[in-house]
């Protein structure tokens, strides 16, 4: 009998169709994660069918709690991205046994470290809130919300890691369904629990927790019953130090990028709290404005990072299979797609800042004045912002994690945080506004330097194989 070998579509399918197929579920997955926080903030700020919203303190409370959500996502991406990259690299190289062990070890890590982070956050409690930049007015709103979010962390870590592994297994649509189903549950329950049952901020937290539980059920079902590229038997779940180190090494870029966002958010919150109190706006208005805008920015990043992560299995598989021309083509296509989308968002932010901010409810004239100024100036170079995450994720996908980490750290840690600490000393709260475009421009230049060098290396490899 003649053995028929089926080609993996990652190495053969037309690139445009392949990127669309893998990026769309990745975008939806990240966007849905963002919707958990955005819908909370919209319902909290705007109210619901005659129920009055919780206003600026409620919006600001979601901003104060947001660093914990980012920490949770950082852990999720460390494990999820690291596992999926390792899985696809091994699969592309034909080592199915190592790919199966990568999947099993990654899922084990998600459960263990998710419980560890959730427990630590619950124990630290009020000390974390003070560190994240809360005020006396915001504390009654954020404390109950934060406590429930702590219980949701282990589930979020598992869902994120499992969904990325499901996508790497060649089921991007099911991965998207797992995430979206939980978000739909969250959207339905948000107004019911917050207003109808009168649970306030705690209701928003419970809606998030229940939605994540629904996603976790679907993800676990696929892993246990539907996994197709390799067989996941009991031995795959046995801890393997070599594989765990490999997962951490390849997932650290995505993790560091999120940790950098958390550092920025904490620095931003404390800077706004201090310099806002010395301005005409007070502390709560800047915290609420920046909180709302950070959620809008997460939506933008969902598309950009979704494109980058959707290309991850394409980059990893083809680099492992030494199909360097396809690696280069996928990167250039991702770069063009993210830049076009970033430019459209730039136009919207510059022309329609007030309607964008009105999505989260009404506020005083000072609230909108600060929001418009922040959105237009801080986000001025947003049309360049797609290049850095796409490039960082590209290096991580081909196994060059050190370069990916360098690019992930530069905009947030090396550029933005020092500017947030320095510029307000001279320009007050306006210093926060100007820190954004300066750091974005510098990060763009650095990413350009590294990718030009890597494209030359890919061209050399392509030529040597021809």
XYZ file of C-alpha atoms in Angstrom:
466
model
C 0.000 0.000 0.000
C 1.233 3.464 -0.877
C 1.518 5.868 2.057
C -0.115 9.207 1.377
C 1.496 12.145 3.179
C -0.725 15.155 3.725
C 1.073 18.497 3.514
C 0.576 20.922 6.392
C -1.244 24.005 4.990
C 1.109 26.261 6.988
C 3.806 25.358 4.490
C 1.749 25.313 1.284
C -1.428 27.423 1.431
C -1.582 30.822 -0.286
C -0.161 33.383 2.152
C -2.935 35.982 2.090
C -5.622 33.397 2.784
C -3.481 31.718 5.449
C -2.832 34.968 7.335
C -6.526 35.856 7.202
C -7.487 32.400 8.437
C -5.142 32.502 11.432
C -5.201 36.226 12.246
C -8.988 36.628 12.360
C -9.463 34.195 15.273
C -6.384 35.643 17.013
C -7.792 39.174 16.678
C -11.175 37.987 17.906
C -9.557 36.191 20.843
C -7.621 39.259 22.020
C -10.529 41.584 21.265
C -12.868 39.430 23.304
C -10.443 39.493 26.244
C -10.458 43.286 25.911
C -14.257 43.280 25.791
C -14.376 41.781 29.282
C -12.921 45.053 30.596
C -14.507 47.369 28.033
C -18.064 46.137 28.607
C -17.509 46.422 32.359
C -16.418 50.023 31.880
C -19.237 50.917 29.463
C -21.998 49.544 31.684
C -20.392 51.071 34.775
C -20.058 54.483 33.143
C -23.280 54.713 31.099
C -25.769 52.798 33.236
C -28.488 50.540 31.837
C -32.127 51.212 30.838
C -32.976 53.800 33.447
C -30.351 52.697 35.956
C -27.880 55.517 36.572
C -24.234 54.678 35.896
C -21.581 54.697 38.615
C -19.836 57.678 36.963
C -16.223 58.814 37.022
C -15.276 56.936 40.257
C -16.539 53.661 38.758
C -14.652 54.213 35.496
C -11.520 55.147 37.426
C -11.900 51.986 39.551
C -11.596 49.731 36.492
C -8.434 51.633 35.569
C -6.909 51.099 39.016
C -7.651 47.351 38.835
C -6.399 47.064 35.256
C -2.723 46.352 36.142
C -3.797 43.096 37.800
C -5.611 42.097 34.607
C -2.435 42.890 32.663
C -0.304 40.798 35.053
C -2.720 37.912 34.515
C -2.513 38.330 30.746
C 1.296 38.455 30.948
C 1.369 35.058 32.632
C -1.207 33.746 30.154
C 0.880 34.827 27.175
C 4.134 33.536 28.680
C 2.636 30.060 28.796
C 0.251 30.242 25.821
C 2.602 31.801 23.286
C 5.604 29.814 24.514
C 3.666 26.553 24.280
C 2.205 27.254 20.839
C 5.548 28.418 19.380
C 7.339 25.350 20.771
C 4.526 23.111 19.524
C 4.651 24.530 15.970
C 8.446 24.586 15.752
C 8.622 20.910 16.766
C 5.736 19.994 14.478
C 7.371 21.823 11.562
C 10.615 19.940 12.206
C 8.709 16.613 12.225
C 9.224 15.854 15.950
C 5.644 14.967 16.925
C 6.597 13.463 20.296
C 8.283 16.686 21.435
C 5.300 18.680 20.146
C 2.921 16.580 22.257
C 5.082 17.026 25.361
C 5.141 20.786 24.778
C 1.338 20.859 24.726
C 0.982 18.779 27.910
C 3.605 20.725 29.859
C 2.121 24.055 28.776
C -1.336 23.123 30.051
C 0.145 21.974 33.375
C 1.971 25.283 33.732
C -1.227 27.240 33.045
C -3.101 25.532 35.878
C -0.284 25.721 38.443
C 0.921 29.276 37.867
C -2.616 30.625 37.429
C -3.502 29.405 40.911
C -0.247 30.827 42.269
C -0.834 34.326 40.847
C -4.506 34.443 41.869
C -3.684 33.396 45.425
C -0.861 35.925 45.748
C -3.071 38.775 44.498
C -5.827 37.806 46.944
C -3.415 37.794 49.887
C -1.850 41.159 48.997
C -5.281 42.802 48.582
C -5.308 46.450 49.701
C -1.539 46.777 49.416
C -1.856 46.075 45.695
C -4.632 48.649 45.327
C -2.542 51.347 46.932
C 0.401 50.388 44.728
C -1.835 50.556 41.640
C -2.804 54.174 42.409
C -6.194 54.131 44.153
C -7.615 57.129 46.025
C -10.010 57.366 48.970
C -12.894 58.164 46.622
C -12.165 55.265 44.277
C -11.410 52.582 46.916
C -15.059 51.619 47.762
C -15.635 50.919 44.073
C -12.443 49.056 43.230
C -12.032 46.839 46.331
C -14.975 44.435 45.721
C -14.271 44.333 41.978
C -10.611 43.494 42.512
C -11.309 40.670 44.964
C -13.480 38.796 42.453
C -10.966 39.387 39.656
C -8.397 37.559 41.818
C -10.586 34.426 41.728
C -10.903 34.683 37.946
C -7.139 34.774 37.303
C -6.478 30.980 37.261
C -9.349 30.491 34.820
C -8.180 33.329 32.567
C -4.644 31.918 32.415
C -5.924 28.465 31.464
C -8.358 29.789 28.845
C -5.746 32.012 27.177
C -3.070 29.311 27.116
C -5.480 26.613 25.897
C -6.965 28.830 23.171
C -3.525 29.549 21.709
C -2.663 25.861 21.750
C -5.978 25.051 20.047
C -5.126 27.567 17.325
C -1.655 26.051 16.941
C -3.327 22.638 16.567
C -4.991 23.931 13.389
C -8.392 24.889 14.828
C -8.364 28.719 14.894
C -12.154 28.918 14.563
C -12.795 26.725 17.608
C -10.219 28.778 19.508
C -12.190 31.903 18.649
C -15.478 30.281 19.691
C -14.025 29.326 23.088
C -13.102 32.932 23.854
C -16.125 34.634 22.269
C -18.685 32.462 24.036
C -17.413 33.580 27.434
C -17.452 37.225 26.358
C -21.070 36.944 25.233
C -21.987 35.511 28.641
C -20.130 38.406 30.307
C -21.937 41.038 28.196
C -25.330 39.525 29.034
C -24.637 39.241 32.752
C -22.924 42.640 33.239
C -26.040 44.875 33.364
C -28.123 42.219 35.109
C -25.693 41.713 37.989
C -24.523 45.352 38.267
C -27.953 47.023 38.189
C -30.894 44.598 38.231
C -29.485 42.670 41.215
C -27.840 45.800 42.620
C -24.394 44.250 43.008
C -22.535 47.282 41.644
C -18.833 46.796 40.913
C -18.937 43.279 42.397
C -21.528 42.386 39.742
C -19.073 43.340 36.993
C -16.488 41.060 38.567
C -18.891 38.105 38.842
C -19.976 38.551 35.199
C -16.333 38.272 34.148
C -15.777 35.191 36.337
C -18.822 33.321 35.012
C -17.963 34.142 31.391
C -14.429 32.809 31.828
C -15.767 29.589 33.368
C -17.857 29.011 30.249
C -14.803 29.511 27.998
C -12.731 27.194 30.190
C -15.280 24.399 29.798
C -15.148 24.557 25.983
C -11.332 24.786 25.955
C -10.962 21.758 28.239
C -13.394 19.784 26.064
C -11.263 20.373 22.950
C -7.974 19.538 24.664
C -9.340 16.305 26.123
C -11.457 15.105 23.196
C -10.660 16.917 19.932
C -6.889 17.488 19.744
C -5.790 16.337 16.273
C -2.161 17.031 15.240
C -0.694 14.851 17.986
C -2.012 12.449 20.595
C -2.028 13.841 24.136
C -1.613 10.854 26.444
C -0.802 10.859 30.152
C 2.944 10.907 29.521
C 2.701 14.250 27.712
C 1.695 15.959 30.952
C 4.725 14.710 32.905
C 6.898 17.772 33.812
C 9.946 18.098 31.568
C 12.453 20.753 32.623
C 13.936 21.151 29.129
C 10.529 21.761 27.550
C 9.427 24.081 30.365
C 12.566 26.190 29.894
C 11.932 26.264 26.135
C 8.327 27.374 26.650
C 9.411 30.147 29.010
C 12.183 31.284 26.636
C 9.837 31.535 23.649
C 6.918 32.995 25.600
C 8.911 35.579 27.507
C 8.707 38.210 24.748
C 4.908 38.332 24.843
C 4.992 38.179 28.641
C 7.526 40.982 28.988
C 5.474 43.143 26.642
C 2.468 42.762 28.954
C 4.566 43.262 32.094
C 5.886 46.447 30.529
C 2.292 47.577 29.985
C 1.592 46.873 33.671
C 4.621 48.916 34.749
C 3.489 51.754 32.500
C -0.075 51.557 33.842
C 1.073 51.641 37.473
C 3.504 54.490 36.793
C 0.817 56.329 34.854
C -1.803 55.907 37.593
C 0.484 57.203 40.321
C 1.717 60.091 38.157
C -1.848 61.080 37.296
C -2.888 60.802 40.928
C -0.097 63.140 42.061
C 0.052 65.700 39.255
C -3.691 65.572 38.629
C -4.297 66.700 42.218
C -2.190 69.786 41.441
C -4.074 70.598 38.226
C -7.527 71.967 37.344
C -8.737 68.413 36.702
C -8.136 66.777 40.101
C -6.981 63.159 40.465
C -10.133 61.267 39.491
C -10.753 62.851 36.058
C -7.291 62.007 34.610
C -7.475 58.493 36.069
C -10.905 57.942 34.515
C -9.922 59.473 31.148
C -6.711 57.515 30.781
C -8.496 54.374 31.956
C -11.095 54.717 29.216
C -8.480 55.525 26.574
C -6.312 52.591 27.637
C -9.294 50.312 26.943
C -9.673 51.902 23.494
C -5.974 51.331 22.915
C -6.420 47.684 23.872
C -8.960 47.384 21.051
C -6.402 48.834 18.633
C -3.717 46.495 19.968
C -6.105 43.540 19.601
C -5.986 43.956 15.828
C -2.245 44.618 15.633
C -1.180 41.888 18.060
C -3.825 39.574 16.595
C -2.187 39.906 13.185
C 1.220 39.281 14.770
C 0.053 36.268 16.764
C -1.953 34.914 13.838
C 1.282 34.855 11.845
C 3.136 33.099 14.679
C 2.402 29.502 13.588
C 3.144 30.509 9.972
C 6.531 31.983 10.909
C 7.398 29.159 13.308
C 6.415 26.255 11.066
C 8.076 27.606 7.929
C 11.240 28.678 9.752
C 11.463 25.199 11.271
C 10.899 23.709 7.778
C 13.534 26.116 6.313
C 11.022 27.742 3.953
C 12.535 31.188 4.431
C 10.809 32.850 1.494
C 7.417 32.154 3.095
C 8.707 33.487 6.432
C 9.695 36.767 4.773
C 6.432 37.022 2.811
C 4.341 36.469 5.943
C 6.207 39.168 7.884
C 5.868 41.784 5.129
C 2.148 41.022 4.733
C 1.621 41.351 8.499
C 3.514 44.649 8.541
C 1.449 46.143 5.719
C -1.846 44.984 7.272
C -1.060 46.400 10.724
C 0.153 49.730 9.290
C -2.993 50.224 7.191
C -5.195 49.551 10.202
C -3.067 51.782 12.468
C -3.413 54.657 10.014
C -7.215 54.330 9.987
C -7.276 54.444 13.802
C -5.020 57.529 13.747
C -7.536 59.342 11.521
C -10.443 58.450 13.820
C -8.607 59.587 16.962
C -7.573 62.904 15.416
C -10.948 63.783 13.892
C -13.460 62.335 16.371
C -11.970 62.253 19.913
C -15.140 63.354 21.747
C -17.501 60.813 20.118
C -14.955 58.093 20.892
C -14.850 59.082 24.562
C -18.654 59.385 24.727
C -18.877 55.599 24.303
C -18.002 55.288 28.005
C -20.612 57.767 29.204
C -20.855 61.452 29.979
C -18.722 63.603 32.233
C -17.877 67.219 32.955
C -16.409 69.559 30.340
C -13.017 69.184 32.044
C -13.327 65.404 31.579
C -13.778 65.758 27.821
C -11.153 68.487 27.430
C -8.472 66.336 29.031
C -9.631 63.255 27.104
C -9.486 64.996 23.720
C -6.052 66.440 24.400
C -4.696 63.115 25.631
C -6.183 61.110 22.754
C -4.847 63.437 20.054
C -1.352 64.043 21.415
C -0.450 60.890 23.361
C -1.684 58.703 20.467
C -0.230 60.901 17.710
C 2.184 58.258 16.369
C -0.332 55.428 16.580
C -0.001 54.947 12.805
C 3.522 53.608 13.523
C 2.580 51.545 16.563
C 1.747 48.381 14.619
C 5.349 47.920 13.501
C 6.904 47.284 16.922
C 4.619 44.442 18.165
C 4.559 42.739 14.747
C 8.354 42.832 14.599
C 8.868 41.709 18.212
C 6.464 38.803 17.734
C 8.201 37.864 14.470
C 11.577 37.470 16.187
C 9.986 35.441 18.956
C 8.239 33.182 16.425
C 11.500 32.251 14.691
C 13.202 31.438 17.997
C 15.165 34.701 18.432
C 13.631 35.588 21.770
C 16.404 37.967 22.909
C 15.715 40.406 20.079
C 11.976 40.092 20.691
C 12.442 40.909 24.378
C 14.618 43.905 23.515
C 11.948 45.323 21.213
C 9.176 44.607 23.731
C 11.011 46.427 26.511
C 12.126 49.516 24.607
C 8.914 51.483 24.069
C 7.395 50.767 27.462
C 10.325 50.469 29.876
C 13.354 52.112 28.244
C 11.471 55.053 26.725
C 7.957 55.622 28.122
C 8.428 55.036 31.864
C 11.442 57.385 32.211
C 9.563 60.057 30.239
C 6.487 59.654 32.469
C 8.689 60.258 35.499
C 10.747 63.090 33.998
C 8.510 65.288 31.821
C 5.774 65.998 34.441
C 8.447 67.554 36.656
C 8.784 70.335 34.078
C 5.357 70.398 32.363
C 3.002 69.103 35.058
C 0.259 66.769 33.870
C 0.945 67.842 30.259
C 4.245 65.957 30.552
C 2.271 62.705 30.617
C 0.597 63.675 27.338
C 3.865 64.376 25.496
C 5.602 61.216 26.719
C 3.560 59.039 24.324
C 4.614 60.305 20.882
C 8.285 60.650 21.890
C 8.515 57.017 23.047
C 6.548 55.759 20.020
C 8.910 57.451 17.580
C 12.005 56.060 19.303
C 10.558 52.514 19.394
C 9.784 52.680 15.669
C 13.366 53.577 14.803
C 14.784 50.722 16.903
C 12.400 48.138 15.416
C 13.368 49.313 11.946
C 17.062 48.776 12.676
C 16.587 45.168 13.809
C 14.206 44.108 11.048
C 16.357 45.524 8.223
C 19.224 43.424 9.551
C 17.029 40.308 9.795
C 15.585 40.714 6.281
C 19.161 40.750 4.940
C 19.825 37.493 6.826
C 16.653 35.899 5.412
C 17.665 36.949 1.898
C 21.047 35.301 2.455
C 19.383 32.065 3.602
C 16.988 32.123 0.652
C 19.862 32.613 -1.775
C 21.952 29.824 -0.190
C 19.064 27.325 -0.646
C 18.356 28.293 -4.249
